[in-house]
Amino acid sequence: HEELLYQALSVILQIGDDDGVDSSTPETEEEIQRLCTMQTVKSLFLPLALCSEGISVDQSFIDGNAWRNIPRISMYNFVKTLMKVSNLIHRVDTMERYLKLGSREKSLPLCCAVVLEAVNDAITSITSTLPPGMYQDMPELSGLYSAA
């Protein structure tokens, strides 16, 4: 199912390019794959992607029954927002991995401060860009709080 989700998100992210929306930083395959692993993204988009299974995954895919009531540009903007959240969470994960690899004791307080700042950036981004009804139920947000 992740391949279908990946294809669906890739098509949605092409909307901005096709509609002339400034997409100054195109998404990499790795970023889209990472986005597909987010539980929130799976919960929101996998059912829609599965409803469209069997349809060729191109721009007409978005016009299918499961997607037809969602404006294309809104879908694009929402996925771009989730992509930003995914990238911030990845930044925190990378810093935590680095910190766990072991830093010198002198640099440990500085490293912890940088990781906490990254966690704070991610939490602030989520709570300022997504509606409370959504972010309050995001497993990724509770994971960030436990990281702090």
Short mmCIF file of C-alpha atoms in Angstrom, two decimals:
data_model
loop_
_atom_site.label_atom_id
_atom_site.label_comp_id
_atom_site.label_asym_id
_atom_site.label_seq_id
_atom_site.Cartn_x
_atom_site.Cartn_y
_atom_site.Cartn_z
CA HIS A 1 0.00 0.00 0.00
CA GLU A 2 2.91 2.37 0.61
CA GLU A 3 3.72 2.38 -3.11
CA LEU A 4 0.16 3.48 -3.93
CA LEU A 5 0.37 6.14 -1.21
CA TYR A 6 3.72 7.29 -2.59
CA GLN A 7 2.27 7.58 -6.10
CA ALA A 8 -0.78 9.48 -4.85
CA LEU A 9 1.32 11.97 -2.88
CA SER A 10 3.67 12.42 -5.84
CA VAL A 11 0.71 13.28 -8.06
CA ILE A 12 -0.65 15.72 -5.48
CA LEU A 13 2.74 17.41 -5.21
CA GLN A 14 2.79 17.86 -8.99
CA ILE A 15 -0.35 19.99 -8.74
CA GLY A 16 1.66 22.99 -7.59
CA ASP A 17 4.01 22.65 -10.52
CA ASP A 18 1.11 22.36 -12.96
CA ASP A 19 -0.87 25.23 -11.45
CA GLY A 20 2.07 27.62 -11.49
CA VAL A 21 2.46 27.62 -7.71
CA ASP A 22 6.02 28.55 -6.75
CA SER A 23 7.61 25.29 -5.72
CA SER A 24 11.13 26.54 -5.23
CA THR A 25 12.25 23.37 -3.48
CA PRO A 26 11.04 20.30 -5.32
CA GLU A 27 10.56 17.24 -3.18
CA THR A 28 13.00 14.38 -3.42
CA GLU A 29 11.96 10.74 -3.57
CA GLU A 30 13.43 10.32 -0.10
CA GLU A 31 11.28 13.14 1.30
CA ILE A 32 8.11 11.69 -0.21
CA GLN A 33 8.99 8.21 1.07
CA ARG A 34 9.60 9.64 4.53
CA LEU A 35 6.25 11.45 4.32
CA CYS A 36 4.58 8.12 3.52
CA THR A 37 5.85 6.67 6.80
CA MET A 38 4.07 9.28 8.94
CA GLN A 39 1.09 7.72 10.70
CA THR A 40 -0.94 10.90 10.20
CA VAL A 41 -0.35 10.83 6.44
CA LYS A 42 -1.25 7.15 6.28
CA SER A 43 -4.47 7.80 8.22
CA LEU A 44 -5.49 10.71 6.01
CA PHE A 45 -4.40 9.68 2.53
CA LEU A 46 -4.18 5.89 2.41
CA PRO A 47 -7.97 5.36 2.49
CA LEU A 48 -8.36 7.81 -0.41
CA ALA A 49 -5.54 6.16 -2.33
CA LEU A 50 -7.05 2.71 -1.75
CA CYS A 51 -10.45 3.92 -2.99
CA SER A 52 -8.72 4.89 -6.20
CA GLU A 53 -6.82 1.61 -6.57
CA GLY A 54 -6.87 0.32 -10.11
CA ILE A 55 -7.04 3.83 -11.57
CA SER A 56 -3.88 4.99 -13.27
CA VAL A 57 -2.05 7.27 -10.91
CA ASP A 58 -1.83 10.52 -12.85
CA GLN A 59 -3.58 13.90 -12.64
CA SER A 60 -6.96 12.30 -13.54
CA PHE A 61 -6.50 10.11 -10.46
CA ILE A 62 -7.21 13.15 -8.29
CA ASP A 63 -10.50 13.75 -10.08
CA GLY A 64 -11.74 10.30 -9.01
CA ASN A 65 -14.76 9.93 -6.74
CA ALA A 66 -12.84 9.80 -3.45
CA TRP A 67 -11.00 13.06 -4.18
CA ARG A 68 -13.50 15.12 -6.14
CA ASN A 69 -14.75 17.34 -3.28
CA ILE A 70 -11.29 18.52 -2.30
CA PRO A 71 -9.92 21.51 -4.24
CA ARG A 72 -6.66 20.53 -5.91
CA ILE A 73 -4.66 23.50 -4.63
CA SER A 74 -5.90 22.90 -1.07
CA MET A 75 -4.74 19.30 -1.30
CA TYR A 76 -1.36 20.45 -2.61
CA ASN A 77 -0.92 23.05 0.15
CA PHE A 78 -1.92 20.56 2.84
CA VAL A 79 0.54 17.94 1.60
CA LYS A 80 3.29 20.60 1.39
CA THR A 81 2.56 21.52 5.02
CA LEU A 82 2.79 17.87 6.05
CA MET A 83 6.03 17.62 4.06
CA LYS A 84 7.46 20.51 6.08
CA VAL A 85 6.41 18.77 9.31
CA SER A 86 7.96 15.52 8.09
CA ASN A 87 11.23 17.30 7.31
CA LEU A 88 11.32 18.94 10.75
CA ILE A 89 10.68 15.60 12.46
CA HIS A 90 13.43 14.04 10.35
CA ARG A 91 15.75 16.85 11.47
CA VAL A 92 14.99 16.02 15.12
CA ASP A 93 15.49 12.28 14.51
CA THR A 94 18.83 12.91 12.81
CA MET A 95 20.03 15.11 15.67
CA GLU A 96 18.92 12.56 18.26
CA ARG A 97 20.77 9.79 16.42
CA TYR A 98 23.89 11.92 16.32
CA LEU A 99 23.56 12.72 20.02
CA LYS A 100 23.15 9.03 20.88
CA LEU A 101 26.29 8.16 18.92
CA GLY A 102 28.09 9.94 21.68
CA SER A 103 29.45 13.39 21.83
CA ARG A 104 32.23 14.54 24.06
CA GLU A 105 30.98 15.42 27.51
CA LYS A 106 31.93 19.08 27.05
CA SER A 107 29.75 19.41 23.97
CA LEU A 108 26.81 17.38 25.33
CA PRO A 109 24.92 20.34 26.90
CA LEU A 110 25.24 22.31 23.66
CA CYS A 111 24.06 19.32 21.60
CA CYS A 112 21.06 18.82 23.90
CA ALA A 113 20.14 22.48 23.55
CA VAL A 114 20.28 22.23 19.75
CA VAL A 115 18.08 19.11 19.76
CA LEU A 116 15.58 20.76 22.11
CA GLU A 117 15.49 23.80 19.84
CA ALA A 118 14.78 21.54 16.86
CA VAL A 119 12.00 19.79 18.81
CA ASN A 120 10.55 23.18 19.74
CA ASP A 121 10.70 24.31 16.08
CA ALA A 122 8.84 21.18 14.98
CA ILE A 123 6.17 21.51 17.69
CA THR A 124 5.70 25.22 16.95
CA SER A 125 5.39 24.53 13.23
CA ILE A 126 2.79 21.82 13.78
CA THR A 127 0.70 23.82 16.25
CA SER A 128 0.83 27.02 14.22
CA THR A 129 0.03 25.56 10.80
CA LEU A 130 -2.44 22.76 11.50
CA PRO A 131 -5.87 23.03 13.12
CA PRO A 132 -6.02 22.00 16.81
CA GLY A 133 -8.47 19.19 16.05
CA MET A 134 -5.85 17.63 13.85
CA TYR A 135 -2.59 18.18 15.66
CA GLN A 136 -4.00 17.13 19.04
CA ASP A 137 -4.47 13.61 17.64
CA MET A 138 -1.16 13.39 15.78
CA PRO A 139 1.04 10.58 17.09
CA GLU A 140 4.02 12.49 15.71
CA LEU A 141 3.32 15.43 18.02
CA SER A 142 3.16 13.25 21.12
CA GLY A 143 6.44 11.67 19.96
CA LEU A 144 8.03 15.11 19.83
CA TYR A 145 6.78 15.95 23.32
CA SER A 146 8.31 12.74 24.66
CA ALA A 147 11.58 13.58 22.88
CA ALA A 148 11.71 16.90 24.71
#
